[in-house]
Amino acid sequence: MRTADIAQRYLDFFEKNDHVIVPSASLVSDDPSLLFTVAGMVPFIPYLTGVVPSPHPRIADLQKCIRTNDIEEVGKTARHGTFFQMLGNWSFGDYFKEGAIRYAWELLTSSESDGGLGFDEKDLWVTVYETDDEAESIWRDIIGLKPERIQRLGRADNYWNTGQPGPGGPDSEIFFDRGPSYGKDGGPAVDDTRFLEIWNLVFMQDFIENVRSGTEFDITGDLPQKNIDTGMGLERVAFLKQGVENMYESDQVRPVLDRAVELSGRRYGAVHQDDVRFRVVADHVRSSLMLLSDGVRPSNEGRGYVLRRLMRRSVRAMRLLGVDEPVFPELFAASRDAMKVTYPELERDWSILSAAAFAEEETFRRTLAQGSTILDLALGETKKAGGTTLSGSEAFLLHDTYGFPIDLTLEVAEEAGLDVDRSAFDDLMRGQRERAKADARNRKRQFADVSVYRQFRALGETGFAGYTELQTESRVLGIIVDGHPAQTAAEGDVAEVILAETTLYAESGGQVADKGTIVGAGFELDVLDVQRPVAGLISHTVHVDSGSVAVDDHATTVVDAANRRAARQAHSATHLVHAALRDTLGRTATQAGSLNRAGYMRFDFSWAQPLSAETRSEIEDITNRAVNDALEVTTRIVSLDEAKEAGAMALFGEKYGDVVRMVDIGGPWSRELCAGTHVSSSAEIGLVSVVGESSIGASNRRIEALVGQDAFRELAAERTVVSQLSAALKAPRDQLSTRIEELQANLKAAEKRIAQFEAKERAGRVPALAEAAQPVGSYRVAATSLGEVGSADDVRTLALSVRERLGADAAVVAFGGVANGRPIVVVATNDAARAAGAKAGALVRIAAGVLGGGGGGKDDVAQGGGTDASALDAALAAVVSELAGA
């Protein structure tokens, strides 16, 4: 049974049983404390906690999930994978334990011909929470499961909670017995490898407080509404139904593994380490493709870093399998074809997704080439010094700074006949992980606690009148001070104010929040920020400038009209720039993020190469022609399906409901789903001036522009500068470029002549400086302060020239100078001096210590500096003293 068929059977079954089927939420979680959707229940947290009323009493879904906390275990076991899919059925105050258990058992054990999954009852075991007599009774007396196949377990295994105060409840898990060849008998309490969990039924009934850990908390009461939260692991059920050993061999993953086998020429099932690498490739390529499809792009931070790590681990694994050529064109295409039945957008958006993937592989291949060069040098130095082991610190530097994988370092070192101090490397890696974990703990990466908003959201959605009005009469529904509900906020307080209706725009879709005030009888509030902490609720962070505001007070929201006008101009300009980009570069240039505020817009888009000056100028020209054409701007509220049929841009990473707001500028020329505020005609934008274009990652670029009056002021300032240059250089405006190029050429020629004079002058000083060398112990030592110098290079050049002139006798040169007010010291030794024990690096550190600084280098030449220029003579004397005592 194909994976897609299993999912469809599940959804069909629950739709037949009065569940509303909802699409998967994005892998990019709405929860600000989570990078990704890590479990099927994450999108439903607001409904499960009661903060937001559920739109339906019964829901079922297939949810995409990503977990990377066990990434090092991927490929080694049957259960570890980064991307996985959870089938879930949800009841919000409707059916409870008996209903959930009946539905699960019926679907699992009904025959395939009747639409079920066809599991044999004798192969299924269940666990229940240790005190849940009700669940055990249902399994035993209603379902008819034999008592010996029902096991009770404690909080660590059979109790669910979010990790903080709020809802929780016991759960019941269903396990499949894979047979005696997979482990010991005795049920899941004995061996959870043989007995594989396939479905978890959470009975959310308790309110918990005083949470001290995942198993230490107090159950303080019952929830007002009991919920059902279930999850069936699609990949686990798929590989069991398909009769294969693990998820990597199931139909949605195996095609990538098979293509990797073909590319490598090695056989799957022959060598354990190779098998692990094949499974890593299969898992990581699929995970990367799904992350790309939800708008994540490779970068060095956050979600982008996770994606980059997955992609680079794939390339590394293929290289260790003997494949040095680019592999993503083959592997990602195989994953697309395996997943497109369930996720047709993978085929629809293939050109965009593949461009990002292929660019990242090319970037990493360049990184590997650079790392290989650095590694070769390090191995050469190790051999030259007579060593047999590359240090762990050098291996870690290659890994941490250059992204060069330790596996490849080990491989290359072995080829060179050297070992790597793996123990020291592992210690450094362990320290890095501990620092990362400590940082994560400091940031308390748990589900965000938004329970404080529950009572306000229960009163209904906040009305937004700001599309057509700048002021509206409203009522204060709630006040939050220091994270807790309050009845009042007094003068000087900073508080959150919840209103029944507002005209103030809450930050979203790249548009920053409105500025403005909230006024009423006896109070005035300065609006500092406006946000949507939970769906349907708008919260105003305010400073109470005067008076006191209380719950139930009448209030008027007043938007700063000038700021709103400029923000509307910037947001509409962003849509124009997006359309101009697609006109110029093609449909693969899609939005990857934006920021709009009064007078300024920033637009990030998927593109691997810098824009030429001509392309940038063309985009700016198309945008401003659209402004000049006074294109009509219209908005319509339509269904999501209608909007997509009309060709509206549904942007990667954005989340949309069933009903959306579609914004047209010039009809279909610019048609996007957008909840922001906009002008009514493109002519109102006034002017768009592109002021910057830069890279923000391997396959992402950023355009920045000023809009409206800000754009005019910028151009006016540039005109003033041009006029001043024209007057100063005595050249007409159209000849300024030529005149500046002439001046640059003259300056370069003058600098070259000066450098020649300085080099000649330095060369002229060499004989006298060499003659001044004095015998010190067993060395000839030239130690001189050169006074003011142009740079450290001048001191170094003289030191090397004098060392050469001193001949083959043991000679040490120690020169100092002052460049830009800071002292510099350079020490150079010849072969004979080094053989006698004089090391430049050690000597320069002595001098630099006197100068209040530091330094270092090799035994033949080293350089240092400090802060105390007046101590330069003393620093050189310290070098001489050290040599005299040697």
mmCIF file of N, CA, C and O in Angstrom, residues 692-735:
data_model
loop_
_atom_site.group_PDB
_atom_site.id
_atom_site.type_symbol
_atom_site.label_atom_id
_atom_site.label_comp_id
_atom_site.label_asym_id
_atom_site.label_seq_id
_atom_site.Cartn_x
_atom_site.Cartn_y
_atom_site.Cartn_z
ATOM 1 N N GLY A 692 19.974 50.212 -3.098
ATOM 2 C CA GLY A 692 20.899 49.136 -2.782
ATOM 3 C C GLY A 692 20.444 47.796 -3.308
ATOM 4 O O GLY A 692 19.244 47.536 -3.437
ATOM 5 N N GLU A 693 21.407 46.928 -3.641
ATOM 6 C CA GLU A 693 21.128 45.557 -4.055
ATOM 7 C C GLU A 693 22.300 44.728 -3.570
ATOM 8 O O GLU A 693 23.460 45.049 -3.836
ATOM 9 N N SER A 694 22.010 43.675 -2.797
ATOM 10 C CA SER A 694 23.096 42.950 -2.159
ATOM 11 C C SER A 694 22.719 41.485 -1.955
ATOM 12 O O SER A 694 21.562 41.093 -2.114
ATOM 13 N N SER A 695 23.712 40.681 -1.569
ATOM 14 C CA SER A 695 23.493 39.269 -1.282
ATOM 15 C C SER A 695 23.123 39.092 0.183
ATOM 16 O O SER A 695 23.697 39.741 1.059
ATOM 17 N N ILE A 696 22.163 38.190 0.448
ATOM 18 C CA ILE A 696 21.847 37.828 1.830
ATOM 19 C C ILE A 696 21.925 36.311 1.998
ATOM 20 O O ILE A 696 21.335 35.748 2.917
ATOM 21 N N GLY A 697 22.638 35.648 1.099
ATOM 22 C CA GLY A 697 22.769 34.199 1.160
ATOM 23 C C GLY A 697 23.146 33.660 -0.199
ATOM 24 O O GLY A 697 23.198 34.394 -1.199
ATOM 25 N N ALA A 698 23.385 32.349 -0.244
ATOM 26 C CA ALA A 698 23.862 31.733 -1.478
ATOM 27 C C ALA A 698 22.899 31.911 -2.631
ATOM 28 O O ALA A 698 23.309 32.026 -3.777
ATOM 29 N N SER A 699 21.607 31.949 -2.372
ATOM 30 C CA SER A 699 20.644 32.033 -3.470
ATOM 31 C C SER A 699 19.578 33.088 -3.214
ATOM 32 O O SER A 699 18.481 33.001 -3.741
ATOM 33 N N ASN A 700 19.894 34.086 -2.389
ATOM 34 C CA ASN A 700 18.945 35.150 -2.093
ATOM 35 C C ASN A 700 19.611 36.507 -2.236
ATOM 36 O O ASN A 700 20.777 36.688 -1.857
ATOM 37 N N ARG A 701 18.862 37.442 -2.789
ATOM 38 C CA ARG A 701 19.327 38.819 -2.953
ATOM 39 C C ARG A 701 18.354 39.758 -2.252
ATOM 40 O O ARG A 701 17.237 39.382 -1.908
ATOM 41 N N ARG A 702 18.778 40.981 -2.054
ATOM 42 C CA ARG A 702 17.944 41.987 -1.399
ATOM 43 C C ARG A 702 18.017 43.302 -2.165
ATOM 44 O O ARG A 702 19.105 43.776 -2.488
ATOM 45 N N ILE A 703 16.845 43.859 -2.453
ATOM 46 C CA ILE A 703 16.748 45.198 -3.034
ATOM 47 C C ILE A 703 16.208 46.137 -1.964
ATOM 48 O O ILE A 703 15.244 45.806 -1.263
ATOM 49 N N GLU A 704 16.835 47.305 -1.818
ATOM 50 C CA GLU A 704 16.350 48.333 -0.904
ATOM 51 C C GLU A 704 16.021 49.582 -1.704
ATOM 52 O O GLU A 704 16.724 49.924 -2.659
ATOM 53 N N ALA A 705 14.944 50.245 -1.318
ATOM 54 C CA ALA A 705 14.521 51.434 -2.053
ATOM 55 C C ALA A 705 13.890 52.433 -1.103
ATOM 56 O O ALA A 705 13.298 52.069 -0.077
ATOM 57 N N LEU A 706 14.019 53.698 -1.454
ATOM 58 C CA LEU A 706 13.300 54.763 -0.764
ATOM 59 C C LEU A 706 12.071 55.101 -1.584
ATOM 60 O O LEU A 706 12.070 54.966 -2.815
ATOM 61 N N VAL A 707 11.031 55.549 -0.891
ATOM 62 C CA VAL A 707 9.732 55.724 -1.538
ATOM 63 C C VAL A 707 9.156 57.091 -1.183
ATOM 64 O O VAL A 707 9.307 57.566 -0.054
ATOM 65 N N GLY A 708 8.477 57.701 -2.167
ATOM 66 C CA GLY A 708 7.776 58.950 -1.918
ATOM 67 C C GLY A 708 8.716 60.103 -1.610
ATOM 68 O O GLY A 708 9.743 60.285 -2.275
ATOM 69 N N GLN A 709 8.393 60.880 -0.574
ATOM 70 C CA GLN A 709 9.191 62.045 -0.213
ATOM 71 C C GLN A 709 10.613 61.661 0.174
ATOM 72 O O GLN A 709 11.552 62.405 -0.120
ATOM 73 N N ASP A 710 10.773 60.502 0.798
ATOM 74 C CA ASP A 710 12.128 60.059 1.159
ATOM 75 C C ASP A 710 12.972 59.833 -0.090
ATOM 76 O O ASP A 710 14.167 60.145 -0.110
ATOM 77 N N ALA A 711 12.367 59.262 -1.127
ATOM 78 C CA ALA A 711 13.083 59.066 -2.387
ATOM 79 C C ALA A 711 13.448 60.412 -3.011
ATOM 80 O O ALA A 711 14.571 60.600 -3.503
ATOM 81 N N PHE A 712 12.501 61.362 -2.971
ATOM 82 C CA PHE A 712 12.772 62.695 -3.538
ATOM 83 C C PHE A 712 13.913 63.380 -2.789
ATOM 84 O O PHE A 712 14.825 63.960 -3.401
ATOM 85 N N ARG A 713 13.876 63.314 -1.440
ATOM 86 C CA ARG A 713 14.925 63.964 -0.653
ATOM 87 C C ARG A 713 16.293 63.334 -0.938
ATOM 88 O O ARG A 713 17.312 64.026 -0.993
ATOM 89 N N GLU A 714 16.318 61.997 -1.122
ATOM 90 C CA GLU A 714 17.580 61.329 -1.433
ATOM 91 C C GLU A 714 18.139 61.798 -2.773
ATOM 92 O O GLU A 714 19.331 62.099 -2.906
ATOM 93 N N LEU A 715 17.274 61.862 -3.780
ATOM 94 C CA LEU A 715 17.721 62.310 -5.096
ATOM 95 C C LEU A 715 18.127 63.778 -5.074
ATOM 96 O O LEU A 715 19.076 64.187 -5.757
ATOM 97 N N ALA A 716 17.413 64.591 -4.298
ATOM 98 C CA ALA A 716 17.776 66.007 -4.190
ATOM 99 C C ALA A 716 19.146 66.164 -3.540
ATOM 100 O O ALA A 716 19.960 67.008 -3.951
ATOM 101 N N ALA A 717 19.424 65.322 -2.515
ATOM 102 C CA ALA A 717 20.728 65.377 -1.862
ATOM 103 C C ALA A 717 21.829 64.959 -2.836
ATOM 104 O O ALA A 717 22.919 65.558 -2.854
ATOM 105 N N GLU A 718 21.553 63.936 -3.651
ATOM 106 C CA GLU A 718 22.539 63.508 -4.642
ATOM 107 C C GLU A 718 22.773 64.607 -5.673
ATOM 108 O O GLU A 718 23.914 64.833 -6.109
ATOM 109 N N ARG A 719 21.708 65.331 -6.060
ATOM 110 C CA ARG A 719 21.848 66.422 -7.029
ATOM 111 C C ARG A 719 22.750 67.514 -6.459
ATOM 112 O O ARG A 719 23.598 68.076 -7.165
ATOM 113 N N THR A 720 22.602 67.805 -5.151
ATOM 114 C CA THR A 720 23.446 68.808 -4.511
ATOM 115 C C THR A 720 24.903 68.378 -4.533
ATOM 116 O O THR A 720 25.803 69.178 -4.834
ATOM 117 N N VAL A 721 25.148 67.100 -4.238
ATOM 118 C CA VAL A 721 26.525 66.596 -4.258
ATOM 119 C C VAL A 721 27.116 66.699 -5.656
ATOM 120 O O VAL A 721 28.265 67.116 -5.832
ATOM 121 N N VAL A 722 26.323 66.340 -6.667
ATOM 122 C CA VAL A 722 26.798 66.420 -8.053
ATOM 123 C C VAL A 722 27.139 67.859 -8.413
ATOM 124 O O VAL A 722 28.161 68.139 -9.066
ATOM 125 N N SER A 723 26.298 68.788 -8.003
ATOM 126 C CA SER A 723 26.557 70.214 -8.305
ATOM 127 C C SER A 723 27.839 70.677 -7.632
ATOM 128 O O SER A 723 28.644 71.407 -8.237
ATOM 129 N N GLN A 724 28.037 70.250 -6.376
ATOM 130 C CA GLN A 724 29.266 70.641 -5.670
ATOM 131 C C GLN A 724 30.502 70.052 -6.342
ATOM 132 O O GLN A 724 31.528 70.739 -6.492
ATOM 133 N N LEU A 725 30.426 68.781 -6.759
ATOM 134 C CA LEU A 725 31.556 68.160 -7.458
ATOM 135 C C LEU A 725 31.830 68.862 -8.780
ATOM 136 O O LEU A 725 32.987 69.093 -9.164
ATOM 137 N N SER A 726 30.764 69.178 -9.487
ATOM 138 C CA SER A 726 30.907 69.839 -10.780
ATOM 139 C C SER A 726 31.628 71.169 -10.627
ATOM 140 O O SER A 726 32.519 71.512 -11.418
ATOM 141 N N ALA A 727 31.258 71.932 -9.571
ATOM 142 C CA ALA A 727 31.898 73.231 -9.338
ATOM 143 C C ALA A 727 33.351 73.043 -8.903
ATOM 144 O O ALA A 727 34.246 73.755 -9.376
ATOM 145 N N ALA A 728 33.596 72.086 -7.999
ATOM 146 C CA ALA A 728 34.945 71.892 -7.474
ATOM 147 C C ALA A 728 35.907 71.406 -8.550
ATOM 148 O O ALA A 728 37.080 71.792 -8.570
ATOM 149 N N LEU A 729 35.432 70.538 -9.433
ATOM 150 C CA LEU A 729 36.300 69.952 -10.452
ATOM 151 C C LEU A 729 36.273 70.735 -11.766
ATOM 152 O O LEU A 729 36.946 70.363 -12.719
ATOM 153 N N LYS A 730 35.430 71.788 -11.787
ATOM 154 C CA LYS A 730 35.322 72.626 -12.983
ATOM 155 C C LYS A 730 35.009 71.779 -14.218
ATOM 156 O O LYS A 730 35.681 71.872 -15.249
ATOM 157 N N ALA A 731 33.977 70.942 -14.059
ATOM 158 C CA ALA A 731 33.571 70.070 -15.163
ATOM 159 C C ALA A 731 32.055 70.022 -15.226
ATOM 160 O O ALA A 731 31.392 69.964 -14.193
ATOM 161 N N PRO A 732 31.480 70.093 -16.443
ATOM 162 C CA PRO A 732 30.024 69.944 -16.558
ATOM 163 C C PRO A 732 29.572 68.594 -16.018
ATOM 164 O O PRO A 732 30.345 67.644 -15.957
ATOM 165 N N ARG A 733 28.287 68.500 -15.635
ATOM 166 C CA ARG A 733 27.758 67.266 -15.035
ATOM 167 C C ARG A 733 27.991 66.048 -15.914
ATOM 168 O O ARG A 733 28.366 64.989 -15.430
ATOM 169 N N ASP A 734 27.804 66.189 -17.246
ATOM 170 C CA ASP A 734 27.929 65.027 -18.122
ATOM 171 C C ASP A 734 29.385 64.614 -18.341
ATOM 172 O O ASP A 734 29.655 63.579 -18.956
ATOM 173 N N GLN A 735 30.353 65.428 -17.841
ATOM 174 C CA GLN A 735 31.762 65.070 -17.974
ATOM 175 C C GLN A 735 32.406 64.692 -16.635
ATOM 176 O O GLN A 735 33.606 64.447 -16.563
#
